[in-house]
């Protein structure tokens, strides 16, 4: 039950729909900085298709978000890299999300 409330709290703290596409994998904090690490979730349709294979992650991107309780907030986002086994081409899925909403960099 507590996990449900933590998820709900994360939905309020993070930019809209982030948890639809990403999972929180780590959080680091000190006296002035909160760093939230997010990895793109595996797309079920692609993982079930034998023609596509997840090949790890692209380089992480850091997004400065709104401060929380006097802590600078950095979102560290890692997008998943996919490969089409038939063609050998790698790609990432388009996201229907605006991570850099008004007020972020």
XYZ file of C-alpha atoms in Angstrom:
105
model
C 0.000 0.000 0.000
C 2.829 2.393 0.843
C 4.316 1.856 -2.635
C 1.095 3.195 -4.170
C 1.404 6.401 -2.155
C 5.071 6.821 -3.029
C 4.216 6.452 -6.722
C 1.433 9.022 -6.353
C 3.843 11.421 -4.633
C 6.403 10.945 -7.424
C 3.702 11.817 -9.980
C 3.233 15.190 -8.269
C 6.962 15.920 -7.990
C 8.087 14.872 -11.488
C 7.035 16.488 -14.788
C 3.716 15.259 -16.200
C 3.662 11.698 -17.567
C 7.348 11.019 -16.820
C 6.444 7.865 -14.898
C 4.463 6.609 -17.880
C 7.699 6.371 -19.895
C 10.418 6.113 -17.213
C 11.142 4.211 -13.997
C 12.992 5.720 -11.059
C 16.138 3.628 -10.653
C 18.140 5.680 -8.151
C 17.995 8.849 -6.067
C 21.021 10.689 -4.700
C 20.879 13.704 -2.421
C 23.093 15.933 -0.360
C 22.512 19.210 1.459
C 21.678 21.183 -1.692
C 21.130 18.757 -4.596
C 18.617 16.037 -5.438
C 19.517 13.849 -8.415
C 16.754 11.531 -9.694
C 17.845 8.814 -12.137
C 15.219 7.603 -14.601
C 15.503 4.802 -17.165
C 13.094 4.458 -20.067
C 10.747 1.523 -19.575
C 10.808 -1.416 -21.960
C 8.058 -1.085 -24.572
C 6.104 -4.344 -24.308
C 5.129 -4.428 -27.990
C 8.774 -4.225 -29.051
C 10.077 -6.642 -26.436
C 7.500 -9.237 -27.549
C 8.470 -8.833 -31.229
C 11.345 -11.115 -32.274
C 12.535 -8.520 -34.831
C 13.465 -5.943 -32.180
C 15.966 -6.149 -29.360
C 16.802 -3.723 -26.569
C 20.504 -2.843 -26.687
C 20.951 -0.902 -23.483
C 20.772 2.861 -23.165
C 21.966 5.985 -24.915
C 24.051 8.515 -23.000
C 22.136 10.079 -20.138
C 20.652 13.551 -20.484
C 20.400 15.856 -17.475
C 17.404 18.153 -17.083
C 17.268 20.801 -14.376
C 13.803 20.769 -12.827
C 12.093 22.965 -10.242
C 13.738 22.982 -6.782
C 12.215 20.878 -4.012
C 12.599 22.067 -0.417
C 15.684 24.175 -1.163
C 17.333 21.374 -3.175
C 18.310 21.868 -6.794
C 16.701 18.998 -8.759
C 18.443 17.243 -11.652
C 16.594 14.559 -13.619
C 19.055 12.117 -15.193
C 17.227 10.469 -18.101
C 18.433 7.437 -20.027
C 16.610 6.574 -23.255
C 16.523 2.954 -24.358
C 18.302 1.987 -27.589
C 16.547 -0.578 -29.794
C 17.856 -2.467 -32.805
C 15.860 -3.837 -35.718
C 17.484 -7.241 -36.205
C 16.300 -7.408 -39.837
C 18.100 -4.216 -40.884
C 20.718 -3.815 -38.148
C 19.596 -0.204 -37.606
C 19.304 1.181 -34.106
C 16.571 3.565 -33.031
C 14.783 5.014 -30.031
C 11.060 5.422 -29.657
C 9.482 8.861 -29.984
C 8.106 10.135 -26.690
C 4.828 11.995 -26.402
C 6.086 14.003 -23.453
C 7.578 17.431 -22.848
C 10.341 16.885 -20.283
C 11.535 20.475 -20.582
C 8.309 22.118 -19.543
C 8.031 25.796 -18.773
C 10.571 26.683 -16.081
C 13.045 23.853 -16.793
C 16.292 23.810 -18.760
